[in-house]
């Protein structure tokens, strides 16, 4: 799967799972060329997400919700993801 297809799938999963009011996904794979994940064909991404689902949650719990929404992509398609999450 190419990284644009991954981004589209990530966007779909995060939208369904977290109903964000803002969602930006940036492919940062080019910054990690030669790293293990890149060699395996997996991508590196930066996700900026604002969702009411995060209200009152610690950053760790917010990140867990993102990982949950991304599901098996975390094992099959994503080597690393930087998450900037907030409720507003």
XYZ file of C-alpha atoms in Angstrom:
88
model
C 0.000 0.000 0.000
C 1.368 3.439 -0.859
C 1.465 6.185 1.737
C -1.386 8.194 0.201
C -3.614 5.117 0.490
C -2.436 4.711 4.082
C -3.318 8.337 4.830
C -6.769 7.866 3.298
C -7.332 4.747 5.417
C -6.017 6.477 8.550
C -8.322 9.446 7.905
C -11.323 7.131 7.483
C -10.574 5.147 10.644
C -9.885 8.219 12.794
C -13.004 9.979 11.513
C -15.215 6.985 12.261
C -13.618 6.267 15.628
C -13.140 9.759 17.041
C -15.336 12.209 15.067
C -12.611 14.875 15.021
C -13.352 18.550 14.501
C -9.852 18.887 13.037
C -7.683 16.207 11.490
C -4.389 16.599 9.676
C -2.182 13.692 8.660
C 1.297 14.375 7.350
C 3.498 11.767 5.694
C 6.942 12.123 7.263
C 8.380 8.929 5.816
C 10.953 10.846 3.782
C 12.517 12.031 7.054
C 13.120 8.429 8.091
C 14.585 6.889 4.942
C 16.823 3.973 5.862
C 15.167 3.337 9.239
C 13.847 -0.136 10.013
C 10.206 0.737 9.348
C 11.044 2.365 6.038
C 12.963 -0.745 4.957
C 9.888 -2.826 5.810
C 7.700 -0.539 3.692
C 5.837 0.979 6.622
C 5.218 4.710 6.956
C 6.026 7.449 9.440
C 3.215 9.939 10.032
C 2.307 12.995 12.079
C -1.334 13.211 13.166
C -2.845 16.428 14.501
C -6.303 15.668 15.834
C -8.883 17.604 17.817
C -11.800 15.577 19.149
C -14.349 15.967 21.939
C -13.514 12.307 22.723
C -10.283 13.513 24.333
C -11.955 15.797 26.907
C -10.621 15.147 30.397
C -8.171 12.449 29.256
C -4.432 12.375 29.874
C -2.180 12.490 26.795
C -1.469 8.766 27.196
C -5.186 7.941 27.137
C -5.685 10.231 24.132
C -2.906 8.406 22.279
C -4.420 5.043 23.174
C -7.704 6.135 21.583
C -5.830 7.077 18.404
C -4.014 3.715 18.354
C -7.332 1.938 18.948
C -8.969 3.789 16.057
C -6.044 2.951 13.748
C -6.348 -0.713 14.725
C -4.191 -3.247 12.916
C -2.625 -0.506 10.778
C -0.293 0.046 13.735
C 1.204 -3.396 13.058
C 0.831 -3.649 9.282
C 1.276 -0.176 7.775
C 2.553 2.312 10.342
C 6.052 2.174 11.762
C 5.771 5.398 13.748
C 3.186 8.073 14.408
C 3.629 11.394 16.150
C 0.332 12.412 17.746
C -0.705 15.952 18.644
C -4.108 15.514 20.268
C -6.479 17.842 22.089
C -10.148 18.205 22.885
C -10.406 21.771 21.589
